[in-house]
JSON list of C-alpha atoms in Angstrom, two decimals:
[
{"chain": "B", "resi": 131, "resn": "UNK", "atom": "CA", "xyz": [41.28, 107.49, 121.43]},
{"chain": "B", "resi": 132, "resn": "UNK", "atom": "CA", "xyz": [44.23, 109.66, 121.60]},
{"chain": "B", "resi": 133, "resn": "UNK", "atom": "CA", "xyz": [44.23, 111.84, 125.12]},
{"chain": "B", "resi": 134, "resn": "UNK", "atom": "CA", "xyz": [44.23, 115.35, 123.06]},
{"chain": "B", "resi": 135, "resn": "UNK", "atom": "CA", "xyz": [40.92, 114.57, 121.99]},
{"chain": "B", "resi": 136, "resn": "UNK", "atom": "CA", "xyz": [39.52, 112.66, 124.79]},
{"chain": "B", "resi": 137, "resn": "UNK", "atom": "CA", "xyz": [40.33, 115.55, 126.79]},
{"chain": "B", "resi": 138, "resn": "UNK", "atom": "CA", "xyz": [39.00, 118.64, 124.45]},
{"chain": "B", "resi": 139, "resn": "UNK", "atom": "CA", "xyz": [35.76, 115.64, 124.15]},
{"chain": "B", "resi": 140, "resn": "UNK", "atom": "CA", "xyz": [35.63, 115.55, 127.97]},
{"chain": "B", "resi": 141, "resn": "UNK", "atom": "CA", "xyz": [35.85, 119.25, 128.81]},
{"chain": "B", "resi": 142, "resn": "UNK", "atom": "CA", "xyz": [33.31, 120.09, 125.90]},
{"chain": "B", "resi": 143, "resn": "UNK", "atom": "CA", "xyz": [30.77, 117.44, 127.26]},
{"chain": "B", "resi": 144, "resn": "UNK", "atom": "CA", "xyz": [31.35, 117.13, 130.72]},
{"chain": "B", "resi": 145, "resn": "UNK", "atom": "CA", "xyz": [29.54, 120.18, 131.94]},
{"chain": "B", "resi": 146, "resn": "UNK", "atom": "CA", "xyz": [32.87, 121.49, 133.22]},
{"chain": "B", "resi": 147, "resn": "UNK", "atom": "CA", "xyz": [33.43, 118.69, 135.19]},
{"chain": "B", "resi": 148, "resn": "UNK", "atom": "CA", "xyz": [37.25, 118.36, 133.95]},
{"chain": "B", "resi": 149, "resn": "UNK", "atom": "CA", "xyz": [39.12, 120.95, 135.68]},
{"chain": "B", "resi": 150, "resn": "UNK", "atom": "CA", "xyz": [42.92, 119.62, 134.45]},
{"chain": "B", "resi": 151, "resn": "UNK", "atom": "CA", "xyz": [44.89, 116.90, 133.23]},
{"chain": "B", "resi": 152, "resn": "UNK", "atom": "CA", "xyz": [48.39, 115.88, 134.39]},
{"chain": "B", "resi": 153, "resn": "UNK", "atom": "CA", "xyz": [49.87, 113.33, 131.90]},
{"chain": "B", "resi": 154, "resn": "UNK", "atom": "CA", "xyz": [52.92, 111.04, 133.89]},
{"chain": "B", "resi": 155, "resn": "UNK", "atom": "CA", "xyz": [55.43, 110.70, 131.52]},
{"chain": "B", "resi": 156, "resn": "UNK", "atom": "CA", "xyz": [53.30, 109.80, 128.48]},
{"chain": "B", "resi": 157, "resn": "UNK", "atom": "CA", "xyz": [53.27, 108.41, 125.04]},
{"chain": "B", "resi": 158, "resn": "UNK", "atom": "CA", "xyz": [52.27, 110.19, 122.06]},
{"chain": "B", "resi": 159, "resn": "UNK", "atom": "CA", "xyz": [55.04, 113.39, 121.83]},
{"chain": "B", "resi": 160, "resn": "UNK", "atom": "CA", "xyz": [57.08, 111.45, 119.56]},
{"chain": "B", "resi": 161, "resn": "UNK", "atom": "CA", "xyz": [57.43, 107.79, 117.47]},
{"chain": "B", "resi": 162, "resn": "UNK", "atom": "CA", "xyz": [58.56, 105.24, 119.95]},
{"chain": "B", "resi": 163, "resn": "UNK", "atom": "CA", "xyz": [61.74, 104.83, 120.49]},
{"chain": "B", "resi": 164, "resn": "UNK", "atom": "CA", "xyz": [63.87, 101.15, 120.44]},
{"chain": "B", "resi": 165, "resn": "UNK", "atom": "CA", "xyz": [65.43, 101.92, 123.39]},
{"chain": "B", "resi": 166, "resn": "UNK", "atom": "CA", "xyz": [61.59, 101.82, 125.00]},
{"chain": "B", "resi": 167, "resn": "UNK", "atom": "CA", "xyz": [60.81, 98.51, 123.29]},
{"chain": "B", "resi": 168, "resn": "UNK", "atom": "CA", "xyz": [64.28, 97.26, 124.54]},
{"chain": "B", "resi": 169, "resn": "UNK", "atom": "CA", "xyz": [63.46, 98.51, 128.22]},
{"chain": "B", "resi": 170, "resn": "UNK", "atom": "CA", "xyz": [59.96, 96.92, 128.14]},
{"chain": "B", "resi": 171, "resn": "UNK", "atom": "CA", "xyz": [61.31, 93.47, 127.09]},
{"chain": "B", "resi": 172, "resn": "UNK", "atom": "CA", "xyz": [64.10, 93.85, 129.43]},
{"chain": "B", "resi": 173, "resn": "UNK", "atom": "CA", "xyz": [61.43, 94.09, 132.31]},
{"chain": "B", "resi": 174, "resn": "UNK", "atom": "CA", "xyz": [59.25, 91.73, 130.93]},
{"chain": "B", "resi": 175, "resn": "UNK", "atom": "CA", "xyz": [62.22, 89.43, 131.49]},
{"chain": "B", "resi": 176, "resn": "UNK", "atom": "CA", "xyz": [63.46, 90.44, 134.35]},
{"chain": "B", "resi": 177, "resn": "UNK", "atom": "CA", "xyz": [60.22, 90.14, 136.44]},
{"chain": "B", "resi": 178, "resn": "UNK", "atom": "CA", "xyz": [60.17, 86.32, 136.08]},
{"chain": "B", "resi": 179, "resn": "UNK", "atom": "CA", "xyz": [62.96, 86.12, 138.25]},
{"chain": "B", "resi": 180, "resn": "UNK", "atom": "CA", "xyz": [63.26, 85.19, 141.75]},
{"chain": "B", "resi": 181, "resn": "UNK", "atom": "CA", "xyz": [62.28, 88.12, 144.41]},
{"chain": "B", "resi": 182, "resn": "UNK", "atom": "CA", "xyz": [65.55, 89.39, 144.94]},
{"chain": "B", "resi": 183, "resn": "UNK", "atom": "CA", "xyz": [67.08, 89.15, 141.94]},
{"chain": "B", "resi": 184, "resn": "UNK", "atom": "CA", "xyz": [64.84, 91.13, 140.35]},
{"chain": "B", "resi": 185, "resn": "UNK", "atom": "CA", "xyz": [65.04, 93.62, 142.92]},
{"chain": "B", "resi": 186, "resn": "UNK", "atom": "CA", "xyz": [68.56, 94.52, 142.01]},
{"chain": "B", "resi": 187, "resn": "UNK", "atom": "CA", "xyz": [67.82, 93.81, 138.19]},
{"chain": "B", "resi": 188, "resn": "UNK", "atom": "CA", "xyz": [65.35, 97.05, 138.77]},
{"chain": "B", "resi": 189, "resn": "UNK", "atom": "CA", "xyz": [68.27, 99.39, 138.82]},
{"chain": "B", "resi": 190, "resn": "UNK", "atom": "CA", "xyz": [70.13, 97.80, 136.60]},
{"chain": "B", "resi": 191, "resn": "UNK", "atom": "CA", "xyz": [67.39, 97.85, 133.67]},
{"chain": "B", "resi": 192, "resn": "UNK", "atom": "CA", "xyz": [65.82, 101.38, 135.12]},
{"chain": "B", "resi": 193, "resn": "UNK", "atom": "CA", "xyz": [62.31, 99.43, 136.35]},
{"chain": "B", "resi": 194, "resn": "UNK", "atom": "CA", "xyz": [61.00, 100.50, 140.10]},
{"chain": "B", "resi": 195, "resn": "UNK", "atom": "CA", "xyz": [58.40, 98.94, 139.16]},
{"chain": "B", "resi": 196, "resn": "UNK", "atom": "CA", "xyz": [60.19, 95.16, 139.22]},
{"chain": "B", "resi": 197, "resn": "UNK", "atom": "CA", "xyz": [60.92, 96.15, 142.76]},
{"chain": "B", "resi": 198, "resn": "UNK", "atom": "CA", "xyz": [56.90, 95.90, 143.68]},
{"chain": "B", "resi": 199, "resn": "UNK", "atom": "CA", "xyz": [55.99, 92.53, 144.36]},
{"chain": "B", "resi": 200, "resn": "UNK", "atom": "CA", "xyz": [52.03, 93.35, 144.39]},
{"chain": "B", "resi": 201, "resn": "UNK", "atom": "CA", "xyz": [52.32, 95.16, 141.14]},
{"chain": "B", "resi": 202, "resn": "UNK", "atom": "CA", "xyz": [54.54, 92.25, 139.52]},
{"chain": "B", "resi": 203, "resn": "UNK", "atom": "CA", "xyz": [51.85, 89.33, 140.65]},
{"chain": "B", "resi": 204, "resn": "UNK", "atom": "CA", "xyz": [49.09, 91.57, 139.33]},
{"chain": "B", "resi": 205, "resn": "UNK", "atom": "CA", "xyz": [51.09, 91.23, 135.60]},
{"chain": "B", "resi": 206, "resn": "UNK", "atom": "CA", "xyz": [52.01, 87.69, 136.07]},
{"chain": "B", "resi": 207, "resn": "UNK", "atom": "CA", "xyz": [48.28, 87.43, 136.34]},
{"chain": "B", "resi": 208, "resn": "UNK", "atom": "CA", "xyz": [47.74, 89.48, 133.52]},
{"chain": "B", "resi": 209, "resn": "UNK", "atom": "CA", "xyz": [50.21, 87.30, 131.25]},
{"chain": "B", "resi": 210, "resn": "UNK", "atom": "CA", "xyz": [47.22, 85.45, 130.02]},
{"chain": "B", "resi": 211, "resn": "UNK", "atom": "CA", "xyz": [44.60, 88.03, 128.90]},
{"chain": "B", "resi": 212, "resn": "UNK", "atom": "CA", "xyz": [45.67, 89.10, 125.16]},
{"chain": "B", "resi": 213, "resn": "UNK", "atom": "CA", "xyz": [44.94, 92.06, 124.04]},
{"chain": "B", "resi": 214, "resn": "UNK", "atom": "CA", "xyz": [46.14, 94.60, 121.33]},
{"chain": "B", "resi": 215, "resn": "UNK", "atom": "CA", "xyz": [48.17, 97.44, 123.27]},
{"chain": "B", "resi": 216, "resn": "UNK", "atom": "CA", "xyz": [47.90, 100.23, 120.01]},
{"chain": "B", "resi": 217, "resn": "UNK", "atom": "CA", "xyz": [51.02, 102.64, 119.80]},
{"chain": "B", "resi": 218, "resn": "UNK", "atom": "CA", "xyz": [50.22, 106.04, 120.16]},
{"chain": "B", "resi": 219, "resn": "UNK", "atom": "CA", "xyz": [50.39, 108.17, 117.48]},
{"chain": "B", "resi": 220, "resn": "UNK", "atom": "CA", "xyz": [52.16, 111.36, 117.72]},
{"chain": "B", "resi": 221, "resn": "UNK", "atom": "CA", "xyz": [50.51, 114.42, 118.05]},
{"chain": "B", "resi": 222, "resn": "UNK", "atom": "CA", "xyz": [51.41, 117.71, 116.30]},
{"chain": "B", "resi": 223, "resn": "UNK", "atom": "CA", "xyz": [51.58, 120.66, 117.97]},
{"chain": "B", "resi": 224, "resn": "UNK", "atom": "CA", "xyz": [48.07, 121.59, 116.88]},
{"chain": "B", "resi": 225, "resn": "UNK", "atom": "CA", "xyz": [46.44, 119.07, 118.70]},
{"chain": "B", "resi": 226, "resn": "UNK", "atom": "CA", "xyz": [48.66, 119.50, 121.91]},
{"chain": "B", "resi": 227, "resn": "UNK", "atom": "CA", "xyz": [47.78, 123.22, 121.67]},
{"chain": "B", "resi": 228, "resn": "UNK", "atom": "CA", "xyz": [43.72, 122.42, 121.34]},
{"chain": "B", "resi": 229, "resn": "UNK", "atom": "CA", "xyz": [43.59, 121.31, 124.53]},
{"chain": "B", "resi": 230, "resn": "UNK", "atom": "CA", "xyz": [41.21, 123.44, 126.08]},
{"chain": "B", "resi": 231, "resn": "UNK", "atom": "CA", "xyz": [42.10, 122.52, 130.45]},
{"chain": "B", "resi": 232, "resn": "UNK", "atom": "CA", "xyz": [45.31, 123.19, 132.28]},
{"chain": "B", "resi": 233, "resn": "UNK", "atom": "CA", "xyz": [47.80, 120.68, 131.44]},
{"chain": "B", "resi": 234, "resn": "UNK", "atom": "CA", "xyz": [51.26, 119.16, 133.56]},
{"chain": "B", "resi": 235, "resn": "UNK", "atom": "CA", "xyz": [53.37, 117.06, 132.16]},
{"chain": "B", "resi": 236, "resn": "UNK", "atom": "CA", "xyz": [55.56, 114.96, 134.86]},
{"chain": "B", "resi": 237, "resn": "UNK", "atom": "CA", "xyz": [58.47, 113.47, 133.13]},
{"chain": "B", "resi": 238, "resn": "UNK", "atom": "CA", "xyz": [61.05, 111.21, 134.32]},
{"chain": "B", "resi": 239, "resn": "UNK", "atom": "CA", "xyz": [64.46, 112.60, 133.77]},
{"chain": "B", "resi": 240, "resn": "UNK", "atom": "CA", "xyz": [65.56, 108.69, 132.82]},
{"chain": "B", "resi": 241, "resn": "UNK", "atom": "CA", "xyz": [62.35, 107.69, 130.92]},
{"chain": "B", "resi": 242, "resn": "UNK", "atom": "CA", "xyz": [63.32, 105.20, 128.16]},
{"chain": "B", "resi": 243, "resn": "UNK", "atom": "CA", "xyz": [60.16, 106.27, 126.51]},
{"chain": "B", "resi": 244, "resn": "UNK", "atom": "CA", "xyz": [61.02, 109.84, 125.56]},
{"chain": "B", "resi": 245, "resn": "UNK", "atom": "CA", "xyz": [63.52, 112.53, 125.86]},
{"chain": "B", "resi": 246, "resn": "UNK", "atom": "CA", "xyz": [62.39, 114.55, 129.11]},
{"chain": "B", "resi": 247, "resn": "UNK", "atom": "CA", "xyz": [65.19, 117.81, 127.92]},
{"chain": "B", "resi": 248, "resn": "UNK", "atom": "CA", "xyz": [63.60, 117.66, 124.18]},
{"chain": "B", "resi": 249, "resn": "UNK", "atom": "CA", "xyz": [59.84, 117.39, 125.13]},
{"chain": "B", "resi": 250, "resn": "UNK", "atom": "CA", "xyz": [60.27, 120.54, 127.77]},
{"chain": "B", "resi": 251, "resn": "UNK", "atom": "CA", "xyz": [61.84, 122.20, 125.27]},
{"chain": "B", "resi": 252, "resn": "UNK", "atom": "CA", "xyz": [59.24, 121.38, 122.70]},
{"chain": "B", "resi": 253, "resn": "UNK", "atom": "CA", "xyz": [56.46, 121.90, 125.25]},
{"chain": "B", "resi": 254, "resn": "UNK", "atom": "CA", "xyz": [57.79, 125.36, 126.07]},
{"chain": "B", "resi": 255, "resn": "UNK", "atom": "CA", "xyz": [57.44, 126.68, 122.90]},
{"chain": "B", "resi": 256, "resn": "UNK", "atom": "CA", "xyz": [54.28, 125.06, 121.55]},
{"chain": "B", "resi": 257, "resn": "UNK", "atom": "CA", "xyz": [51.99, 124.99, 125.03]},
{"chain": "B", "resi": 258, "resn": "UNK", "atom": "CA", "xyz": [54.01, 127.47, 127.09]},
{"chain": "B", "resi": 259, "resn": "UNK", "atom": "CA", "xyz": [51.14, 127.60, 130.00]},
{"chain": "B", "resi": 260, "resn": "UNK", "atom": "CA", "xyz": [51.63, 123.87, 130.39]},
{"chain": "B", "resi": 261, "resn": "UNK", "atom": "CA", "xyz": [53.09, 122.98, 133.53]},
{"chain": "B", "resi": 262, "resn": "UNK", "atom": "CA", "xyz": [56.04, 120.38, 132.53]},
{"chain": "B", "resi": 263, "resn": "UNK", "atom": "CA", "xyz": [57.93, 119.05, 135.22]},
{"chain": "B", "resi": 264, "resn": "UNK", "atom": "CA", "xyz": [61.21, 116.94, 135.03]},
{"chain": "B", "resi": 265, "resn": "UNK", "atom": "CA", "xyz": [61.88, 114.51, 138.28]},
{"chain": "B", "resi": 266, "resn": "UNK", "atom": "CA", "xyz": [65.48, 113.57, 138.43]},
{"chain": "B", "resi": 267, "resn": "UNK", "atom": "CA", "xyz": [66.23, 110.01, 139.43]},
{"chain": "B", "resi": 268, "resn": "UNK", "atom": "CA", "xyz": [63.26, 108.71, 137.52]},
{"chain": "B", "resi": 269, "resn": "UNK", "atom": "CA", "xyz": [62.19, 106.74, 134.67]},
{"chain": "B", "resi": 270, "resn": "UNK", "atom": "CA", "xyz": [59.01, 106.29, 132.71]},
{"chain": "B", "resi": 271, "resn": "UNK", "atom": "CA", "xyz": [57.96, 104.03, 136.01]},
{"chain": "B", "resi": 272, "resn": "UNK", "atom": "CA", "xyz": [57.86, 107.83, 137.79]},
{"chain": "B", "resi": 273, "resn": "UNK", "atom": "CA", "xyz": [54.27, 106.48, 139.77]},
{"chain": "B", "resi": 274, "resn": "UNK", "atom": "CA", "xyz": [55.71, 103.86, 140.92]},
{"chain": "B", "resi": 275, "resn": "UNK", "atom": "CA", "xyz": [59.44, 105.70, 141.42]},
{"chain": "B", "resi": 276, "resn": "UNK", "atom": "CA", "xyz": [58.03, 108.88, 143.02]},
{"chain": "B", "resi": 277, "resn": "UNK", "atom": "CA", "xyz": [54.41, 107.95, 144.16]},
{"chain": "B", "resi": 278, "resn": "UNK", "atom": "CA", "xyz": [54.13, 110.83, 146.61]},
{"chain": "B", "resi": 279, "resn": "UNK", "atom": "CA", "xyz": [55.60, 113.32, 144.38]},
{"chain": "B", "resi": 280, "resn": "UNK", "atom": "CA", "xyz": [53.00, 112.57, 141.20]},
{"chain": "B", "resi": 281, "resn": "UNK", "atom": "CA", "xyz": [50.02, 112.37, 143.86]},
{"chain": "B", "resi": 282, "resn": "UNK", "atom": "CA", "xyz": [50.76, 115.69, 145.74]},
{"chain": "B", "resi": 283, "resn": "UNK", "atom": "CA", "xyz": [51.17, 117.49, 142.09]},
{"chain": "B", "resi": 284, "resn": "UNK", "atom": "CA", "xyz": [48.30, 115.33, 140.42]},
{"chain": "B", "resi": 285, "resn": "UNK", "atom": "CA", "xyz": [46.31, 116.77, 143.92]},
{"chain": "B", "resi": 286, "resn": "UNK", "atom": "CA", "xyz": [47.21, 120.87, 144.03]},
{"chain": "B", "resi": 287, "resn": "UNK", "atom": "CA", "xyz": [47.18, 121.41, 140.15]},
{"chain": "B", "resi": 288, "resn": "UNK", "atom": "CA", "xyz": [46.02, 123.90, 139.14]},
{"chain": "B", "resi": 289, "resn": "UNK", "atom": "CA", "xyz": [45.39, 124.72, 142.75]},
{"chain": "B", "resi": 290, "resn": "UNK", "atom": "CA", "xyz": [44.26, 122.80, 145.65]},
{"chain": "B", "resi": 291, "resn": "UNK", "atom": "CA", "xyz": [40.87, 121.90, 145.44]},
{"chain": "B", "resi": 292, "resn": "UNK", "atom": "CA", "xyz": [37.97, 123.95, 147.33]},
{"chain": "B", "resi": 293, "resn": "UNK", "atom": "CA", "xyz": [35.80, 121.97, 150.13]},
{"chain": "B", "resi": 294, "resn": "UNK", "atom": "CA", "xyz": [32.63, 120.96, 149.01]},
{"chain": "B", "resi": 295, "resn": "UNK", "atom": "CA", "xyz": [32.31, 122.17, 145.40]},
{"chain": "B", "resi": 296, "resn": "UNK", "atom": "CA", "xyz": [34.16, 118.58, 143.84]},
{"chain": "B", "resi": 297, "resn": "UNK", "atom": "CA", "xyz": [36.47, 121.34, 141.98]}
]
């Protein structure tokens, strides 16, 4: 279900349970790109290979991810469960502007799934009390590139929470 209306769903029914969403650098702003598919098949290769050199193929393909050997056993694992990954459909700037909770938007500045400079700009005009944020040095594996940075935001937006009320 596309996260515009899992999110208006989940504030409407959740007896105010969801306070915000922070969406780290995500699908669904525009069609994906070839460059994306190309990246994602260039990690998929590149994580068979031995420890180290897939540690320095991670900056050369734009992957921090291939340089976490937990995280690449966990997909090796994963290699053998099949399932149907759907591609996000885009959402128009209706839907972005229905959603009814504070929104961020962390994007990494060298994300090979979208163009961080067109979706602020787009963002801006269209949802201009989202919080969009642009971290240089990053791609779309920003978690895994910047953990502390997207858990410190994902933890004091809209504002840090207040003890004892789970809010």
């Amino acid at each position: 279900m596309p996260w515009t209306r899992s999110a208006s769903r989940a504030a409407r029914f959740s007896g105010g349970r969801v306070a915000a969403l922070t969406l780290v650098d995500p699908g669904g702003f525009a069609p994906l790109p070839r460059r994306f598919v190309r990246w994602a098949l260039a990690g998929a290769i590149a994580s068979m290979l031995p420890r180290t050199l897939r540690h320095r193929m991670a900056g050369v393909v734009g992957n921090g991810a291939l340089r976490e050997d937990e995280l690449m056993r966990l997909m090796r694992a994963g290699w053998s469960f099949r399932r149907h990954v759907p591609i996000p459909p885009t959402y128009t700037d209706e839907q972005i502007r229905q959603v009814p909770v504070p929104v961020q938007v962390l994007l990494g500045a060298r994300s090979a799934l979208l163009d961080a400079q067109a979706l602020a700009a787009r963002l801006a005009g269209i949802a201009p009390s989202w919080r969009v944020e642009i971290v240089p040095g990053t791609g779309h594996s920003l978690p895994v590139e910047a953990p502390d940075l997207v858990a410190e935001r994902i933890l004091t937006f809209p504002g840090p929470a207040r003890p004892g009320t789970g809010q």
